[in-house]
């Protein structure tokens, strides 16, 4: 898994703030989608709400993982003399929260991917479920597997929106395509985090840009009414 130790010391707290911001943005998108579902009973809006809610929930568990480490590294000066039992309990907690983060995040991305792929066969759904479970299982020991899987989903989602934008030329579609493309780009930096601490920092900043753009879209929709995407 990616620990805060993979970034520069001064960036550890800002990293937590970025993840909190991402959680808030994703939660708002899920909330707004649910609001539109209640108004028009469009199943697509409900599906979007569930998808973004899963991703938002995943960031909550990522925050739990990194807050625990931030506490141990920077706030708790006695970490060096902690007992073996405490260290084991911390490792179990962080591994569990990161695993849940990876699982919920991939489920949310898959639901977004599935939303725009039309009806899928049972065998395809089974294979994708297996793919997600395997990626989640190996994410703790090989964190890049999670980010590689996320990258594949995000590229597919981005490609769909770029194609749709070429057909309808709606500004919201373009912004969605751009935001998912930016978030996909951040995964490339996360994959190679162990090669340099600046890579994690760069990935977080790029991801922040992607979610900030999503916030702009949801704000625009709330202010001007629902627009076609």
Tab-separated table of C-alpha atoms in Angstrom:
chain	number	residue	atom	x	y	z
A	1	UNK	CA	0.000	0.000	0.000
A	2	UNK	CA	1.016	3.660	-0.354
A	3	UNK	CA	1.978	5.148	2.987
A	4	UNK	CA	2.498	8.846	3.627
A	5	UNK	CA	6.202	8.042	4.000
A	6	UNK	CA	6.333	7.840	0.207
A	7	UNK	CA	5.948	11.602	-0.031
A	8	UNK	CA	7.952	14.534	1.318
A	9	UNK	CA	7.503	15.170	5.038
A	10	UNK	CA	6.105	18.677	4.568
A	11	UNK	CA	3.467	17.347	2.156
A	12	UNK	CA	1.983	14.756	4.510
A	13	UNK	CA	-0.652	17.033	6.036
A	14	UNK	CA	-1.559	18.727	2.696
A	15	UNK	CA	-1.981	15.207	1.285
A	16	UNK	CA	-4.610	14.482	3.930
A	17	UNK	CA	-6.384	17.747	3.074
A	18	UNK	CA	-6.406	16.815	-0.634
A	19	UNK	CA	-7.938	13.423	0.139
A	20	UNK	CA	-10.559	15.085	2.351
A	21	UNK	CA	-11.381	17.488	-0.487
A	22	UNK	CA	-11.701	14.554	-2.900
A	23	UNK	CA	-14.053	12.792	-0.485
A	24	UNK	CA	-16.254	15.898	-0.172
A	25	UNK	CA	-16.430	16.373	-3.958
A	26	UNK	CA	-17.321	12.735	-4.590
A	27	UNK	CA	-19.888	12.761	-1.778
A	28	UNK	CA	-21.524	15.890	-3.246
A	29	UNK	CA	-21.712	14.324	-6.711
A	30	UNK	CA	-23.357	11.232	-5.221
A	31	UNK	CA	-25.786	13.452	-3.315
A	32	UNK	CA	-26.691	15.588	-6.330
A	33	UNK	CA	-27.165	12.486	-8.511
A	34	UNK	CA	-29.497	11.040	-5.892
A	35	UNK	CA	-31.409	14.326	-5.812
A	36	UNK	CA	-31.974	14.194	-9.579
A	37	UNK	CA	-33.038	10.562	-9.343
A	38	UNK	CA	-35.720	11.501	-6.833
A	39	UNK	CA	-36.924	14.234	-9.198
A	40	UNK	CA	-36.987	12.345	-12.497
A	41	UNK	CA	-36.706	8.665	-11.473
A	42	UNK	CA	-33.963	8.238	-14.077
A	43	UNK	CA	-32.076	5.041	-13.214
A	44	UNK	CA	-28.891	6.505	-14.712
A	45	UNK	CA	-28.885	9.183	-11.982
A	46	UNK	CA	-29.305	6.504	-9.306
A	47	UNK	CA	-26.487	4.476	-10.829
A	48	UNK	CA	-24.226	7.536	-10.848
A	49	UNK	CA	-25.104	8.220	-7.208
A	50	UNK	CA	-24.188	4.672	-6.164
A	51	UNK	CA	-20.958	4.722	-8.195
A	52	UNK	CA	-19.676	8.019	-6.805
A	53	UNK	CA	-20.810	7.088	-3.291
A	54	UNK	CA	-18.625	3.973	-3.424
A	55	UNK	CA	-15.629	6.026	-4.555
A	56	UNK	CA	-16.338	8.659	-1.876
A	57	UNK	CA	-16.538	5.968	0.796
A	58	UNK	CA	-13.230	4.548	-0.430
A	59	UNK	CA	-11.528	7.905	0.178
A	60	UNK	CA	-12.905	7.906	3.705
A	61	UNK	CA	-11.026	4.657	4.372
A	62	UNK	CA	-7.915	6.040	2.694
A	63	UNK	CA	-8.116	8.972	5.088
A	64	UNK	CA	-8.392	6.598	8.055
A	65	UNK	CA	-5.283	4.789	6.828
A	66	UNK	CA	-3.186	7.911	6.381
A	67	UNK	CA	-4.482	9.764	9.448
A	68	UNK	CA	-3.366	6.820	11.577
A	69	UNK	CA	0.104	6.994	10.094
A	70	UNK	CA	0.217	10.785	10.339
A	71	UNK	CA	-0.576	10.457	14.043
A	72	UNK	CA	2.117	7.855	14.631
A	73	UNK	CA	4.802	9.644	12.617
A	74	UNK	CA	4.267	13.275	13.556
A	75	UNK	CA	2.077	13.523	16.654
A	76	UNK	CA	3.021	10.501	18.720
A	77	UNK	CA	6.709	10.933	19.705
A	78	UNK	CA	6.756	7.569	21.458
A	79	UNK	CA	6.388	5.505	18.293
A	80	UNK	CA	9.983	4.369	18.591
A	81	UNK	CA	9.282	2.565	21.865
A	82	UNK	CA	5.914	1.091	21.039
A	83	UNK	CA	5.431	-2.553	21.880
A	84	UNK	CA	5.377	-5.227	19.215
A	85	UNK	CA	1.693	-5.820	19.951
A	86	UNK	CA	0.798	-2.162	19.233
A	87	UNK	CA	2.782	-2.217	16.005
A	88	UNK	CA	1.011	-5.389	14.902
A	89	UNK	CA	-2.387	-3.907	15.708
A	90	UNK	CA	-1.532	-0.783	13.718
A	91	UNK	CA	-0.401	-2.850	10.728
A	92	UNK	CA	-3.606	-4.906	10.798
A	93	UNK	CA	-5.694	-1.721	10.979
A	94	UNK	CA	-3.853	0.050	8.133
A	95	UNK	CA	-3.847	-3.025	5.908
A	96	UNK	CA	-7.584	-3.520	6.484
A	97	UNK	CA	-8.526	0.109	5.796
A	98	UNK	CA	-6.358	0.232	2.656
A	99	UNK	CA	-7.889	-3.017	1.384
A	100	UNK	CA	-11.398	-1.603	1.880
A	101	UNK	CA	-10.310	1.621	0.158
A	102	UNK	CA	-9.013	-0.305	-2.866
A	103	UNK	CA	-12.111	-2.532	-3.061
A	104	UNK	CA	-14.692	0.271	-2.792
A	105	UNK	CA	-12.742	2.472	-5.208
A	106	UNK	CA	-12.539	-0.240	-7.864
A	107	UNK	CA	-16.211	-1.141	-7.385
A	108	UNK	CA	-17.171	2.505	-7.926
A	109	UNK	CA	-14.998	2.819	-11.037
A	110	UNK	CA	-16.352	-0.441	-12.420
A	111	UNK	CA	-19.954	0.719	-11.926
A	112	UNK	CA	-19.135	3.938	-13.819
A	113	UNK	CA	-17.476	1.883	-16.550
A	114	UNK	CA	-20.428	-0.523	-16.706
A	115	UNK	CA	-22.926	2.332	-16.908
A	116	UNK	CA	-21.651	3.326	-20.341
A	117	UNK	CA	-20.935	-0.114	-21.758
A	118	UNK	CA	-24.528	-1.212	-22.206
A	119	UNK	CA	-25.884	-4.568	-21.122
A	120	UNK	CA	-23.170	-7.057	-20.176
A	121	UNK	CA	-23.317	-10.840	-20.092
A	122	UNK	CA	-23.188	-12.731	-16.811
A	123	UNK	CA	-19.807	-14.203	-17.754
A	124	UNK	CA	-18.379	-10.728	-18.379
A	125	UNK	CA	-19.646	-9.477	-15.014
A	126	UNK	CA	-18.145	-12.560	-13.348
A	127	UNK	CA	-14.757	-11.960	-14.988
A	128	UNK	CA	-14.744	-8.283	-14.015
A	129	UNK	CA	-15.669	-9.190	-10.427
A	130	UNK	CA	-12.794	-11.660	-10.334
A	131	UNK	CA	-10.486	-9.007	-11.787
A	132	UNK	CA	-11.478	-6.545	-9.040
A	133	UNK	CA	-11.082	-9.112	-6.244
A	134	UNK	CA	-7.628	-10.167	-7.463
A	135	UNK	CA	-6.518	-6.532	-7.823
A	136	UNK	CA	-7.771	-5.772	-4.299
A	137	UNK	CA	-6.115	-8.855	-2.795
A	138	UNK	CA	-2.675	-7.998	-4.152
A	139	UNK	CA	-2.917	-4.234	-3.590
A	140	UNK	CA	-1.482	-4.280	-0.072
A	141	UNK	CA	1.709	-6.050	-1.058
A	142	UNK	CA	1.903	-4.524	-4.552
A	143	UNK	CA	0.064	-1.204	-4.421
A	144	UNK	CA	0.747	-0.435	-8.100
A	145	UNK	CA	-1.674	-3.212	-9.105
A	146	UNK	CA	-4.531	-1.174	-7.634
A	147	UNK	CA	-3.451	1.980	-9.475
A	148	UNK	CA	-2.913	0.071	-12.716
A	149	UNK	CA	-6.445	-1.346	-12.495
A	150	UNK	CA	-7.811	2.124	-11.686
A	151	UNK	CA	-5.930	3.500	-14.681
A	152	UNK	CA	-7.550	0.970	-17.011
A	153	UNK	CA	-11.045	1.822	-15.777
A	154	UNK	CA	-10.381	5.577	-15.932
A	155	UNK	CA	-8.987	5.408	-19.468
A	156	UNK	CA	-12.120	3.530	-20.575
A	157	UNK	CA	-14.424	6.057	-18.876
A	158	UNK	CA	-12.460	8.994	-20.324
A	159	UNK	CA	-12.542	7.492	-23.818
A	160	UNK	CA	-16.320	7.155	-23.607
A	161	UNK	CA	-16.761	10.821	-22.657
A	162	UNK	CA	-14.357	12.051	-25.353
A	163	UNK	CA	-16.271	10.040	-27.929
A	164	UNK	CA	-19.593	11.352	-26.640
A	165	UNK	CA	-18.269	14.921	-26.700
A	166	UNK	CA	-17.281	14.524	-30.361
A	167	UNK	CA	-20.927	13.660	-31.033
A	168	UNK	CA	-22.830	16.209	-28.924
A	169	UNK	CA	-20.261	19.007	-28.285
A	170	UNK	CA	-21.758	19.703	-24.820
A	171	UNK	CA	-19.386	21.598	-22.531
A	172	UNK	CA	-20.275	19.388	-19.534
A	173	UNK	CA	-19.305	16.309	-21.521
A	174	UNK	CA	-15.960	17.881	-22.415
A	175	UNK	CA	-15.271	18.828	-18.797
A	176	UNK	CA	-16.148	15.308	-17.613
A	177	UNK	CA	-13.833	13.791	-20.233
A	178	UNK	CA	-11.064	16.152	-19.188
A	179	UNK	CA	-11.539	15.547	-15.453
A	180	UNK	CA	-11.439	11.751	-15.783
A	181	UNK	CA	-8.419	12.048	-18.084
A	182	UNK	CA	-6.611	14.128	-15.449
A	183	UNK	CA	-7.469	11.640	-12.701
A	184	UNK	CA	-6.250	8.821	-14.979
A	185	UNK	CA	-2.950	10.670	-15.484
A	186	UNK	CA	-2.485	10.870	-11.700
A	187	UNK	CA	-2.560	7.068	-11.500
A	188	UNK	CA	0.563	6.900	-13.693
A	189	UNK	CA	2.501	8.864	-11.085
A	190	UNK	CA	1.121	6.755	-8.220
A	191	UNK	CA	2.229	3.567	-9.998
A	192	UNK	CA	5.870	4.703	-9.908
A	193	UNK	CA	5.766	6.301	-6.436
A	194	UNK	CA	8.594	4.163	-5.021
A	195	UNK	CA	11.018	5.631	-7.585
A	196	UNK	CA	10.837	9.078	-5.992
A	197	UNK	CA	8.833	10.965	-3.388
A	198	UNK	CA	8.107	13.777	-5.838
A	199	UNK	CA	6.045	11.327	-7.907
A	200	UNK	CA	3.511	10.849	-5.098
A	201	UNK	CA	3.327	14.612	-4.594
A	202	UNK	CA	2.819	15.160	-8.332
A	203	UNK	CA	0.158	12.464	-8.493
A	204	UNK	CA	-1.767	14.001	-5.596
A	205	UNK	CA	-1.686	17.475	-7.150
A	206	UNK	CA	-2.819	16.163	-10.552
A	207	UNK	CA	-5.604	14.159	-8.901
A	208	UNK	CA	-6.621	17.304	-6.998
A	209	UNK	CA	-6.978	19.091	-10.343
A	210	UNK	CA	-9.241	16.336	-11.644
A	211	UNK	CA	-11.548	16.421	-8.639
A	212	UNK	CA	-11.543	20.235	-8.593
A	213	UNK	CA	-12.804	20.114	-12.168
A	214	UNK	CA	-15.534	17.669	-11.113
A	215	UNK	CA	-16.514	20.152	-8.392
A	216	UNK	CA	-16.731	22.882	-11.037
A	217	UNK	CA	-19.059	20.693	-13.100
A	218	UNK	CA	-21.359	19.867	-10.192
A	219	UNK	CA	-21.432	23.541	-9.139
A	220	UNK	CA	-22.326	24.561	-12.689
A	221	UNK	CA	-25.138	22.002	-12.810
A	222	UNK	CA	-26.515	23.116	-9.445
A	223	UNK	CA	-26.381	26.772	-10.427
A	224	UNK	CA	-27.811	26.514	-13.927
A	225	UNK	CA	-29.975	23.458	-13.686
A	226	UNK	CA	-29.269	20.029	-15.076
A	227	UNK	CA	-27.618	20.090	-18.506
A	228	UNK	CA	-27.219	17.225	-20.864
A	229	UNK	CA	-23.901	15.435	-20.727
